[in-house]
Amino acid sequence: MAKKTQKRSSGSVRPASPGATSVEDEIARLSAEIERHDELYYRNDAPEISDADYDALRRRLTQLEDAHPELKRAGSPSEKVGSAPVAAFGKIAHDVPMLSLGNAFDDQDVVDFVQRVRRFLNLGESDELEITAEPKIDGLSISIRYEGGRLVQAATRGDGAEGENVTANVKTIKDIPHLLVGKDVPDVIDIRGEIYLGHKDFEKLNAAQAASGGKVFANPRNAAAGSLRQLDSSITAQRPLQFFAYAWGAASKLPSDTQRGVVAAFKSWGLPVNPLMEITRSPDELLDYYRGIESKRAKLDYDIDGVVYKVNRLDYQERLGFVSRSPRWAIAHKFAAERATTVLNKIDIQVGRTGALTPVAKLEPVTVGGVVVSNATLHNEDEISRKDIREGDTVVVQRAGDVIPQIVEVVLDKRPQHAAPYKFPAVCPICGSHAVRESDEEGNAADVVRRCTGGLVCGAQLKERLKHFVSRNAFDIEGLGGEKIEFFFETGRIKSAADIFTLEKRDQKSDEPLTKVRGFKETSVNKLFAAINARRTVPLDRFLFALGIRHIGETTAKDLAKAYGTFEALRAAVDAAIQGGKGSEAYQDIDNIEGIGETVVDALIDFFSEQHNQEQLDALLKEVNVTAFKRVQVSSPVTGKTVVFTGTLTKLTRNEAKAQAERLGAKVSGSVSKKTDYVVAGAEAGSKLDNARALGVIVLDEDGWLELIGKA
Ligand code: IVH
């Protein structure tokens, strides 16, 4: 029986077998387990089970406690929300506790909720009852206090009574105004709502985290929580957190007597509110709303895990009041967990643009939450061995929002007798080159990713590079997507980037022109050639990004383009660094560019050192014209000068100073060299100032700088 209990904590919740343990034991076990998951979720931002499974545990506990009130333990987790605040942040007691919501899991629960409310309020059949409906945002709740319209403090939910003081971090969130303006702003109000991270921003953040060896987050909620609970608020400031206001705590006066009216006032004061809130007047309308949102769910850029219904009239809300940890006037209608069980037929290894070997589970097609799933990501080899996933296994598949489906666990009871542990290949399945896990200098396996070492001899890498080359943020060639590249590559028509641009000429002389190929028609072929020709001129930053050099994403490509202006200048700079080697001044010069570090310099050197890459570049440059990075032409006393800021500035923030200098045409660098023209030193400037003096570079204080640029 102990086994069953174990199973629960790893994800699947089955109904408890009655009589197997005493009710008292089960309550104790459930309580301990819920507390452990609370800790994982609220403290460590690293949940082990889905919300649906967690809710099932809680539901079971409440059920048992309701049936056996004499067995309910003091301080039961069913009475609490969240977990106690961590010590590193100061604590803030909530004037009005931050409670949770009761849950509805099916249509009947919703009908019951409306009936309960009607009965409680003693409403007649013809009496109208308006209920607002809105998405339930899967982020983290926050309470933000405004006094005289000014943001004065912000706290997480914590255990509902007392949360963490995250004021400094919340102030860095662009969505959240520091000042509320407009009609009827109360003297004091605690605005409550949800902080979240959008899907696109989450993907970007994780890619950046992975590239820099930082923590990769399991989902946007964890990433938002991890971002908000940074002791260093400058880190929070770099994370594009967003906010929706949907409720309030203490308030000296309210601007309306309805839920919707108050939220409308929030909006008028400058707070972001969810645009999908609606008023409904019957259980049927609530259920229609729920289904509508469910079908929109995959298209939203943020995670939602259900919808929330609230009685609209505030006088009704007041009469209804609260039961234990949740209001009687509201309920959360949760989406069903999007999970299903199916057979994993085979593990395929895909090879990406940078040679990364990614295992993909080929599944017996199964419908998960209305979508047919036949592939699921297995992330990497460690993940496969951790979950001991084998070919032939029956597995539980989960789909969350529009995230790629994942394998939650293996159903061990159904494992075929001869299923062998999966052996991850040590050679590339496409080109046969060795596939290795890059290790750090001490030889530790630092990277979870195994990579093909075949480089340009690897067909898979070549093909993926071409797909990247034509993609939207690179050359953006209309009508030439992944599938077409696949076809042109496999038929030998396009093997390199330059081939894309010579395709038309070659096609004219070909024995089998495209117009004769099945699926192509004259108009579509002409359209394709026109789209290719339209991209013969490309801005430098896009060109650099398109090359697919490791560690050079869009931002880095822009930084390089800004610093060098032309491709020739960049190429010359990298050639010089190759000649000079690490530690040379030429190497240092690239490293000094704002936003560029050694990883990027090394990646550039690797790329340009490869003879084959140089040849491909020459061929490509015969076909395309790379335009210089557009800089607004400015002329100022610092145009073309290299400036280093160091120490604490008082009149400007460091970022403002940098942005201003760049606007005036200066190059801002992170370290001092002979090429530095000015060092602007604030208070407590350290080694950079010493270097400047040693090298005889002009040193200015903040006022001197402002005078130089005419802003004194
Ligand atoms: S209203 C008295 N509205 O869900 C409760 N909550 O499970 C007031 N949540 O703690 C909360 N979206 O963190 C409300 N539109 C929404 C919400 C929402 C997400 C969260 C919130 C709350 C939890 C309850």
XYZ file of C-alpha atoms and ligand atoms in Angstrom:
736
model
C 0.000 0.000 0.000
C 2.874 2.323 0.716
C 3.637 2.053 -2.991
C 0.306 3.602 -3.935
C 1.026 6.610 -1.779
C 4.379 7.066 -3.473
C 2.716 6.940 -6.845
C 0.470 9.859 -5.978
C 3.286 12.207 -5.314
C 4.751 11.442 -8.693
C 1.739 12.591 -10.560
C -1.261 10.313 -10.910
C -4.079 10.556 -8.481
C -6.293 7.558 -8.102
C -9.250 7.281 -5.799
C -8.083 6.036 -2.439
C -9.028 2.479 -1.703
C -11.433 2.606 1.212
C -10.538 0.523 4.187
C -6.951 0.121 3.069
C -5.716 2.516 5.714
C -7.587 4.127 8.579
C -9.191 7.456 7.749
C -6.952 9.056 10.338
C -3.857 7.740 8.582
C -5.074 8.922 5.257
C -5.761 12.422 6.601
C -2.265 12.537 8.070
C -0.698 11.318 4.871
C -2.701 13.720 2.661
C -1.876 16.646 4.949
C 1.831 15.899 4.822
C 1.723 15.487 1.104
C -0.197 18.728 0.487
C 2.236 20.575 2.728
C 5.145 19.166 0.770
C 3.578 20.262 -2.538
C 2.775 23.699 -1.078
C 6.413 24.074 -0.186
C 7.520 22.960 -3.678
C 5.048 25.262 -5.396
C 5.153 28.417 -3.309
C 8.674 28.375 -1.933
C 10.782 26.583 -4.515
C 8.786 27.507 -7.647
C 9.269 23.880 -8.668
C 6.019 21.914 -8.484
C 6.163 18.180 -9.014
C 2.516 17.591 -9.827
C -0.074 19.338 -11.976
C -2.600 21.747 -10.473
C -5.363 19.248 -11.241
C -3.606 16.542 -9.238
C -2.979 18.973 -6.425
C -6.630 19.998 -6.407
C -7.588 16.307 -6.256
C -5.449 15.837 -3.136
C -7.040 18.848 -1.500
C -10.505 17.743 -2.489
C -9.959 14.310 -0.981
C -8.694 15.833 2.257
C -11.664 18.204 2.528
C -14.015 15.313 1.783
C -12.535 13.209 4.582
C -12.480 16.122 7.009
C -16.106 16.969 6.238
C -17.161 13.358 6.780
C -15.103 13.027 9.981
C -14.905 16.479 11.580
C -13.598 14.882 14.788
C -10.447 13.820 12.921
C -9.667 17.269 11.470
C -6.223 18.303 12.659
C -5.406 21.731 14.061
C -3.672 23.790 11.358
C -4.811 21.425 8.593
C -3.530 22.509 5.159
C -7.164 22.668 4.028
C -7.405 25.870 6.100
C -4.348 27.512 4.646
C -3.395 29.063 1.352
C 0.175 29.100 0.131
C 3.163 28.874 2.411
C 4.828 31.119 4.958
C 6.987 33.909 3.514
C 10.726 33.381 3.063
C 12.935 35.232 5.495
C 15.070 37.117 2.969
C 12.260 39.547 2.121
C 10.649 41.584 4.863
C 7.135 40.588 5.796
C 3.959 42.528 5.202
C 0.731 41.657 6.987
C -2.295 41.889 4.699
C -4.953 44.192 6.185
C -7.562 42.060 4.486
C -6.406 38.442 4.133
C -5.610 37.199 0.631
C -7.844 34.211 0.280
C -8.294 31.556 -2.290
C -11.233 30.443 -4.397
C -13.423 27.382 -4.198
C -13.325 25.216 -7.302
C -15.921 23.932 -9.730
C -14.795 20.994 -11.817
C -17.888 20.283 -13.913
C -21.103 21.857 -15.168
C -23.116 20.637 -12.190
C -20.724 22.370 -9.765
C -21.433 25.631 -11.597
C -25.202 25.145 -11.479
C -24.885 24.352 -7.746
C -22.833 27.508 -7.171
C -25.495 29.747 -8.723
C -28.238 27.974 -6.795
C -26.328 28.308 -3.532
C -25.877 32.028 -4.082
C -29.532 32.525 -4.998
C -30.676 30.577 -1.965
C -28.343 32.439 0.365
C -29.585 35.804 -0.918
C -33.145 34.586 -0.878
C -33.691 35.648 -4.497
C -36.952 34.848 -6.237
C -36.979 33.138 -9.600
C -37.537 36.391 -11.454
C -34.869 38.280 -9.516
C -31.854 39.007 -11.650
C -28.433 37.816 -10.544
C -25.503 39.154 -12.529
C -22.270 37.215 -12.383
C -19.020 38.359 -13.948
C -16.898 35.789 -15.758
C -13.196 36.232 -16.523
C -10.132 34.081 -17.216
C -8.254 32.621 -14.263
C -4.683 33.744 -14.845
C -2.009 31.207 -13.948
C 0.542 33.537 -12.459
C 1.152 34.682 -8.918
C -1.085 36.895 -6.905
C 0.098 40.167 -5.538
C -1.329 42.945 -3.403
C -0.196 46.454 -4.262
C -0.928 49.335 -1.937
C -1.539 52.813 -3.329
C -1.734 55.787 -0.953
C -2.811 59.119 -2.398
C -2.580 57.337 -5.757
C 1.092 56.544 -5.231
C 2.442 52.983 -5.165
C 3.839 52.556 -1.658
C 4.191 48.827 -1.147
C 3.631 45.431 -2.713
C 3.414 42.006 -1.159
C 3.056 38.434 -2.357
C 0.218 36.330 -1.021
C 2.484 34.311 1.303
C 0.279 32.294 3.610
C -2.683 34.576 2.974
C -2.243 36.517 6.223
C 1.279 37.740 5.646
C 3.369 37.935 2.456
C 6.793 38.959 1.275
C 7.663 42.586 0.707
C 8.502 42.740 -2.985
C 7.916 46.483 -3.447
C 11.241 47.212 -5.154
C 10.718 44.377 -7.621
C 7.102 45.245 -8.385
C 8.147 48.824 -9.118
C 10.276 47.541 -12.013
C 7.251 46.039 -13.802
C 6.343 48.328 -16.679
C 2.670 47.335 -16.656
C 2.227 48.553 -13.089
C 1.776 52.324 -12.720
C 3.614 54.104 -9.897
C 0.820 56.661 -9.819
C -2.901 56.138 -10.259
C -4.584 59.047 -11.983
C -8.161 59.963 -12.814
C -11.534 60.131 -11.136
C -12.274 58.648 -7.718
C -8.802 57.313 -6.884
C -9.209 56.415 -3.176
C -6.812 57.676 -0.485
C -5.819 54.098 0.250
C -6.413 50.962 -1.801
C -4.793 47.542 -2.046
C -5.013 46.496 -5.678
C -4.928 42.759 -6.134
C -4.142 40.848 -9.260
C -1.887 38.456 -11.012
C 1.689 38.867 -12.182
C 2.509 36.673 -15.151
C 4.920 36.128 -17.996
C 3.697 35.864 -21.598
C 4.441 32.713 -23.615
C 6.744 34.421 -26.083
C 8.644 36.179 -23.326
C 8.893 32.898 -21.434
C 10.416 31.132 -24.446
C 12.885 33.977 -24.907
C 13.828 34.009 -21.239
C 14.413 30.272 -21.171
C 16.510 30.391 -24.336
C 18.643 33.124 -22.781
C 18.866 31.218 -19.491
C 19.957 28.058 -21.316
C 22.546 29.972 -23.352
C 24.042 31.527 -20.233
C 23.897 28.305 -18.222
C 21.217 29.714 -15.891
C 18.115 28.037 -14.491
C 15.654 26.904 -17.139
C 12.079 27.243 -15.888
C 9.457 24.512 -16.231
C 6.634 26.884 -17.151
C 5.752 30.588 -17.341
C 4.318 30.618 -13.808
C 7.534 29.365 -12.269
C 9.515 31.774 -14.382
C 7.316 34.676 -13.240
C 7.653 33.614 -9.589
C 11.403 33.150 -9.925
C 11.677 36.537 -11.595
C 9.622 38.363 -8.984
C 11.351 36.831 -6.013
C 14.823 38.023 -6.891
C 16.653 39.701 -4.072
C 18.325 41.884 -6.701
C 15.563 43.954 -8.310
C 17.732 44.779 -11.326
C 17.246 41.148 -12.361
C 13.466 41.458 -12.038
C 13.673 44.602 -14.152
C 15.141 42.601 -17.031
C 12.252 40.137 -17.033
C 9.211 41.358 -18.980
C 6.631 40.586 -16.289
C 3.037 41.667 -16.865
C 0.061 42.276 -14.636
C -3.742 42.067 -14.574
C -5.679 43.759 -11.767
C -8.880 41.890 -10.847
C -9.636 42.413 -7.154
C -8.878 44.549 -4.114
C -8.179 44.266 -0.413
C -8.418 47.192 2.004
C -9.854 50.338 0.401
C -10.810 53.681 1.959
C -13.580 54.081 -0.632
C -14.661 52.167 -3.726
C -15.419 53.844 -7.066
C -18.483 51.704 -7.856
C -20.989 49.331 -6.322
C -20.324 46.474 -8.733
C -17.377 44.184 -9.438
C -17.358 45.253 -13.054
C -17.582 48.941 -12.159
C -14.572 48.739 -9.832
C -12.511 46.908 -12.436
C -13.527 49.515 -15.054
C -12.281 52.196 -12.646
C -8.983 50.287 -12.269
C -8.605 50.553 -16.007
C -9.400 54.261 -16.024
C -6.702 54.801 -13.368
C -4.098 53.219 -15.615
C -4.058 49.651 -14.325
C -4.068 46.791 -16.852
C -7.211 44.669 -16.633
C -8.125 41.552 -18.582
C -10.173 42.471 -21.665
C -12.171 39.223 -21.652
C -14.390 39.896 -18.624
C -18.115 39.589 -19.317
C -21.397 39.787 -17.426
C -23.610 36.701 -17.421
C -27.142 36.173 -16.130
C -27.646 32.400 -15.905
C -25.712 29.155 -15.408
C -26.071 28.514 -19.149
C -24.393 31.793 -19.958
C -21.600 30.966 -17.513
C -21.039 27.614 -19.209
C -21.093 29.219 -22.670
C -18.481 31.663 -21.492
C -16.350 28.834 -20.085
C -16.459 26.915 -23.384
C -15.673 30.064 -25.344
C -12.587 30.765 -23.247
C -11.537 27.123 -23.412
C -11.507 27.331 -27.196
C -9.552 30.603 -27.118
C -7.074 29.254 -24.585
C -4.408 28.035 -26.994
C -4.371 31.390 -28.778
C -3.825 33.523 -25.684
C -0.246 34.590 -25.015
C -0.598 33.836 -21.295
C -1.437 30.724 -19.309
C -4.901 30.396 -17.825
C -6.120 27.423 -15.844
C -9.840 28.083 -15.796
C -12.315 30.919 -15.439
C -13.493 32.806 -12.350
C -17.118 33.708 -11.673
C -17.955 36.536 -9.253
C -21.277 37.926 -8.080
C -21.360 41.404 -9.627
C -23.188 43.434 -6.950
C -20.871 44.356 -4.087
C -23.717 44.521 -1.565
C -24.492 40.895 -2.450
C -20.789 40.010 -2.082
C -20.828 41.528 1.368
C -23.912 39.593 2.412
C -22.502 36.340 1.061
C -19.193 36.721 2.900
C -16.669 33.922 3.261
C -16.476 30.268 4.246
C -13.140 29.195 5.697
C -10.582 30.052 3.039
C -12.751 31.256 0.149
C -15.509 33.756 -0.651
C -19.048 32.459 -1.068
C -19.571 34.978 -3.880
C -16.935 33.612 -6.243
C -15.751 30.320 -7.646
C -13.028 29.110 -10.007
C -14.158 26.791 -12.809
C -11.016 24.847 -13.629
C -10.090 23.337 -16.978
C -9.753 19.568 -16.992
C -6.157 18.390 -16.977
C -5.209 17.805 -20.551
C -3.783 14.348 -20.183
C -4.128 11.000 -21.898
C -2.509 7.604 -21.940
C -0.991 6.108 -25.079
C 1.807 3.868 -26.349
C 5.229 5.242 -27.149
C 6.190 3.413 -30.325
C 9.641 4.762 -30.875
C 12.147 7.357 -29.737
C 13.392 9.453 -32.666
C 16.470 11.621 -32.521
C 16.232 14.970 -34.280
C 19.337 16.963 -35.097
C 19.042 20.736 -34.863
C 20.856 23.644 -36.469
C 23.603 23.657 -33.871
C 23.886 19.877 -33.874
C 21.831 19.358 -30.713
C 20.366 15.840 -30.575
C 16.794 16.094 -29.325
C 14.850 12.936 -28.504
C 11.231 12.960 -29.647
C 8.637 10.403 -28.600
C 6.670 8.968 -31.521
C 3.295 8.160 -30.021
C 0.299 6.163 -31.036
C -1.931 9.163 -31.939
C -4.157 10.181 -29.038
C -6.522 13.076 -28.387
C -5.373 15.296 -25.540
C -7.695 18.171 -24.690
C -9.234 18.180 -28.156
C -5.971 18.013 -30.116
C -4.500 14.888 -31.711
C -0.990 14.323 -30.410
C 1.498 11.963 -32.045
C 4.804 13.513 -30.937
C 6.007 14.601 -27.527
C 9.285 16.146 -26.486
C 11.597 14.101 -24.291
C 13.954 17.077 -23.730
C 17.296 15.262 -23.418
C 18.922 11.978 -22.441
C 18.976 12.720 -18.714
C 15.225 13.229 -18.778
C 14.732 9.844 -20.477
C 16.807 8.008 -17.899
C 15.284 9.942 -14.979
C 11.803 8.839 -16.042
C 13.115 5.507 -17.366
C 11.157 5.876 -20.584
C 11.467 2.882 -22.924
C 10.251 2.148 -26.439
C 7.001 0.202 -26.203
C 6.010 1.778 -22.876
C 2.535 3.054 -22.154
C 2.932 6.668 -21.112
C 0.876 9.545 -19.711
C 0.972 12.522 -22.091
C 0.149 16.056 -21.005
C -0.555 19.156 -23.043
C -0.534 22.497 -21.263
C -1.808 25.420 -23.351
C 0.021 25.497 -26.625
C 3.244 24.181 -25.134
C 4.712 21.077 -26.848
C 3.193 17.916 -25.351
C 5.238 16.247 -22.624
C 5.500 12.771 -21.173
C 4.541 12.902 -17.510
C 5.305 9.334 -16.520
C 5.408 5.716 -17.558
C 2.595 3.336 -16.620
C 4.874 0.607 -15.280
C 2.125 -2.007 -14.990
C 1.820 -1.963 -18.755
C 5.522 -2.222 -19.624
C 6.137 -4.988 -22.213
C 8.318 -7.759 -20.824
C 11.231 -7.221 -23.126
C 11.339 -3.445 -23.113
C 14.986 -2.515 -22.622
C 16.290 0.703 -21.058
C 16.819 3.294 -23.780
C 20.400 3.782 -24.943
C 20.984 7.289 -26.182
C 23.088 7.266 -29.363
C 26.704 8.410 -29.136
C 26.843 9.117 -32.860
C 24.731 11.415 -34.994
C 21.906 9.403 -36.589
C 22.144 11.524 -39.739
C 25.853 11.817 -40.529
C 27.450 9.268 -38.215
C 29.820 11.781 -36.591
C 30.506 11.481 -32.879
C 27.902 13.125 -30.705
C 29.311 14.540 -27.489
C 28.202 16.369 -24.402
C 30.313 19.467 -24.066
C 32.016 19.639 -20.735
C 33.510 22.513 -18.831
C 37.223 22.949 -18.269
C 37.296 20.525 -15.362
C 35.825 17.864 -17.619
C 32.456 17.732 -15.854
C 29.446 16.971 -17.998
C 28.162 20.540 -17.954
C 25.711 20.411 -20.809
C 22.612 18.241 -20.809
C 22.607 18.426 -24.599
C 24.532 15.978 -26.736
C 25.728 17.514 -29.994
C 26.763 16.132 -33.367
C 30.344 17.151 -34.103
C 29.783 16.829 -37.870
C 29.269 20.567 -38.479
C 28.897 21.187 -42.184
C 29.180 17.540 -43.213
C 25.986 16.856 -41.294
C 22.988 17.052 -43.620
C 20.602 17.649 -40.745
C 22.541 20.645 -39.479
C 22.781 22.077 -42.990
C 19.079 21.709 -43.567
C 18.176 23.271 -40.224
C 20.550 26.151 -40.896
C 18.787 26.790 -44.180
C 15.415 26.767 -42.443
C 16.750 29.287 -39.988
C 18.215 31.383 -42.813
C 14.830 31.875 -44.491
C 12.846 32.228 -41.255
C 10.775 35.238 -40.327
C 13.305 37.205 -38.304
C 16.142 36.362 -40.695
C 15.734 36.648 -44.500
C 11.983 36.220 -44.211
C 11.433 34.767 -47.670
C 7.721 34.468 -48.255
C 6.540 31.074 -49.439
C 9.872 29.420 -48.616
C 9.197 27.740 -45.302
C 10.503 24.628 -43.580
C 8.695 22.158 -45.842
C 9.881 23.732 -49.088
C 13.468 23.889 -47.822
C 13.155 20.236 -46.891
C 12.057 19.451 -50.470
C 14.706 21.610 -52.172
C 17.409 20.176 -49.938
C 16.406 16.556 -50.438
C 16.205 16.989 -54.227
C 19.639 18.616 -54.279
C 18.371 21.977 -55.525
C 19.446 23.986 -52.487
C 22.480 22.934 -50.447
C 23.662 26.332 -49.245
C 22.281 29.808 -48.611
C 23.750 31.093 -51.883
C 21.896 28.334 -53.746
C 18.605 29.971 -52.764
C 19.519 32.996 -54.826
C 20.853 31.046 -57.821
C 17.845 28.736 -57.886
C 15.977 30.700 -60.576
C 18.933 30.842 -62.997
C 19.708 27.167 -62.532
C 16.065 26.262 -62.880
C 15.880 27.970 -66.275
C 18.600 25.664 -67.567
C 17.403 22.560 -65.761
C 16.084 19.422 -67.444
C 13.441 19.218 -64.787
C 12.333 22.783 -64.081
C 10.154 23.349 -61.047
C 7.061 23.989 -63.189
C 7.236 20.310 -64.153
C 7.441 19.123 -60.555
C 4.242 17.895 -58.978
C 2.704 20.415 -56.641
C 4.321 23.421 -58.365
C 2.536 25.640 -60.858
C 3.880 28.425 -62.982
C 2.269 31.137 -60.893
C 3.513 29.724 -57.594
C 7.037 29.242 -58.978
C 7.125 32.813 -60.261
C 5.846 34.053 -56.951
C 8.590 32.176 -55.137
C 11.334 33.591 -57.374
C 9.903 37.075 -56.910
C 9.911 36.583 -53.116
C 13.543 35.450 -53.219
C 14.561 38.389 -55.393
C 12.795 40.771 -53.075
C 15.273 39.773 -50.381
C 18.480 40.365 -52.285
C 18.991 43.431 -50.169
C 19.078 42.780 -46.450
C 19.949 44.871 -43.395
C 23.164 43.886 -41.623
C 21.540 42.778 -38.366
C 19.168 40.397 -40.127
C 22.008 39.075 -42.230
C 24.104 38.325 -39.146
C 21.209 36.639 -37.398
C 20.456 34.570 -40.525
C 23.966 33.111 -40.577
C 22.962 31.052 -37.553
C 26.262 31.461 -35.748
C 26.006 29.942 -32.293
C 25.101 32.372 -29.501
C 24.188 35.094 -32.021
C 20.509 35.711 -31.585
C 18.627 38.750 -32.748
C 19.774 41.031 -29.947
C 23.432 40.136 -30.290
C 23.206 40.511 -34.067
C 21.842 44.036 -33.549
C 24.589 44.861 -31.047
C 27.242 43.752 -33.511
C 25.580 45.562 -36.404
C 25.385 48.733 -34.367
C 29.021 48.491 -33.362
C 30.467 47.763 -36.818
C 28.012 49.335 -39.217
C 29.054 47.170 -42.173
C 29.671 43.473 -42.689
C 33.149 44.170 -44.057
C 34.112 46.012 -40.867
C 32.877 43.144 -38.690
C 34.626 40.536 -40.826
C 37.889 42.475 -40.643
C 37.562 42.803 -36.878
C 37.005 39.052 -36.446
C 39.868 38.230 -38.829
C 42.138 40.439 -36.740
C 41.002 38.653 -33.582
C 41.705 35.293 -35.226
C 45.197 36.477 -36.113
C 45.821 38.005 -32.694
C 44.297 35.175 -30.690
C 42.626 35.313 -27.280
C 43.898 38.142 -25.130
C 44.973 40.232 -28.145
C 43.772 43.774 -28.439
C 41.692 42.842 -31.489
C 39.972 40.125 -29.445
C 39.441 42.549 -26.592
C 37.940 45.129 -28.915
C 35.090 42.829 -29.832
C 34.691 41.698 -26.249
C 34.413 45.363 -25.213
C 31.259 45.944 -27.209
C 28.247 46.487 -25.036
C 26.230 43.270 -24.824
C 29.030 41.082 -26.213
C 31.009 38.655 -24.096
C 33.665 36.009 -24.635
C 31.146 33.319 -25.599
C 30.075 35.399 -28.583
C 33.627 36.378 -29.556
C 34.663 32.712 -29.449
C 31.616 31.722 -31.510
C 32.464 34.367 -34.126
C 36.056 33.159 -34.229
C 34.939 29.548 -34.595
C 32.637 30.455 -37.449
C 35.045 32.654 -39.391
C 37.981 30.265 -38.858
C 36.183 27.641 -40.874
C 37.380 27.835 -44.487
C 34.103 26.375 -45.694
C 32.101 29.114 -43.976
C 34.290 31.790 -45.558
C 33.687 30.293 -49.005
C 29.950 30.111 -48.425
C 29.921 33.699 -47.272
C 31.752 34.835 -50.401
C 29.293 32.953 -52.582
C 26.360 34.436 -50.692
C 27.734 37.975 -50.821
C 27.877 37.698 -54.619
C 24.111 37.275 -54.545
C 22.960 39.615 -51.827
C 23.612 43.148 -50.861
C 23.986 43.749 -47.123
C 23.031 47.279 -46.182
C 24.901 49.139 -43.497
C 23.161 49.347 -40.138
C 20.971 52.408 -40.169
C 22.133 54.835 -37.604
C 20.360 58.108 -37.188
C 22.942 60.561 -38.410
C 23.917 62.677 -35.494
C 26.760 64.929 -34.937
C 27.735 65.790 -31.431
C 30.978 66.334 -29.550
C 30.985 62.607 -28.722
C 29.973 61.122 -32.088
C 32.315 58.270 -32.926
C 33.984 58.410 -29.505
C 34.282 55.446 -27.202
C 32.999 56.093 -23.698
C 33.121 54.010 -20.528
C 30.828 54.743 -17.571
C 31.939 53.603 -14.150
C 30.920 54.169 -10.530
C 27.626 55.535 -9.259
C 26.087 58.409 -11.176
C 23.673 60.700 -9.363
C 21.831 62.702 -12.007
C 21.247 59.873 -14.447
C 20.960 56.143 -14.052
C 23.721 54.183 -15.718
C 21.262 52.901 -18.342
C 19.990 56.390 -19.108
C 23.540 57.668 -19.466
C 24.416 54.845 -21.859
C 21.288 55.310 -23.948
C 21.889 59.052 -24.140
C 25.527 58.583 -25.204
C 24.500 56.107 -27.882
C 21.837 58.461 -29.167
C 24.560 61.053 -29.579
C 26.582 58.627 -31.699
C 29.088 57.464 -29.083
C 30.088 53.855 -28.638
C 29.635 52.762 -25.036
C 32.060 50.133 -23.901
C 32.278 48.051 -20.769
C 36.027 48.194 -20.266
C 38.849 50.667 -20.632
C 41.515 50.295 -23.320
C 43.838 52.564 -25.285
C 40.976 53.160 -27.683
C 38.740 54.625 -24.987
C 38.199 58.360 -25.462
C 36.436 59.213 -22.217
C 35.889 57.533 -18.883
C 32.974 59.042 -16.982
C 33.549 58.244 -13.327
C 30.842 58.525 -10.691
C 31.265 57.949 -6.978
C 33.208 54.893 -5.853
C 34.649 54.174 -9.285
C 37.138 51.344 -9.005
C 39.631 49.633 -11.272
C 38.309 51.156 -14.494
C 39.242 54.580 -13.202
C 42.727 53.327 -12.274
C 43.124 51.833 -15.751
C 42.033 55.073 -17.380
C 44.627 57.025 -15.410
C 47.334 54.494 -16.217
C 46.511 54.680 -19.937
C 46.184 58.462 -19.939
C 42.520 58.399 -20.992
C 40.507 61.560 -20.320
C 38.494 61.157 -17.113
C 35.346 63.212 -16.574
C 33.013 63.406 -13.622
C 29.258 63.364 -14.194
C 29.008 67.160 -14.465
C 31.962 67.280 -16.831
C 30.224 64.736 -19.058
C 26.913 66.639 -19.020
C 28.789 69.804 -19.908
C 30.566 68.058 -22.783
C 27.308 66.883 -24.296
C 25.605 70.195 -23.649
C 23.127 68.924 -21.065
C 24.544 70.678 -18.010
S -10.313 36.646 -7.615
C -11.051 36.289 -2.860
N -9.778 36.525 -10.176
O -6.560 32.334 -8.326
C -10.338 35.744 -4.041
N -8.376 35.290 -8.704
O -7.411 30.064 -6.652
C -10.075 36.772 -5.059
N -6.539 34.142 -9.826
O -5.600 33.644 -5.248
C -9.389 36.217 -6.221
N -7.022 34.801 -11.858
O -4.170 34.179 -7.331
C -9.420 36.101 -8.943
N -9.403 36.573 -12.452
C -9.052 36.146 -11.238
C -7.941 35.321 -11.028
C -7.643 34.900 -9.743
C -6.185 34.108 -11.115
C -5.823 33.432 -8.756
C -5.540 34.251 -7.535
C -6.266 33.546 -6.435
C -6.334 32.169 -6.956
C -7.462 31.412 -6.337
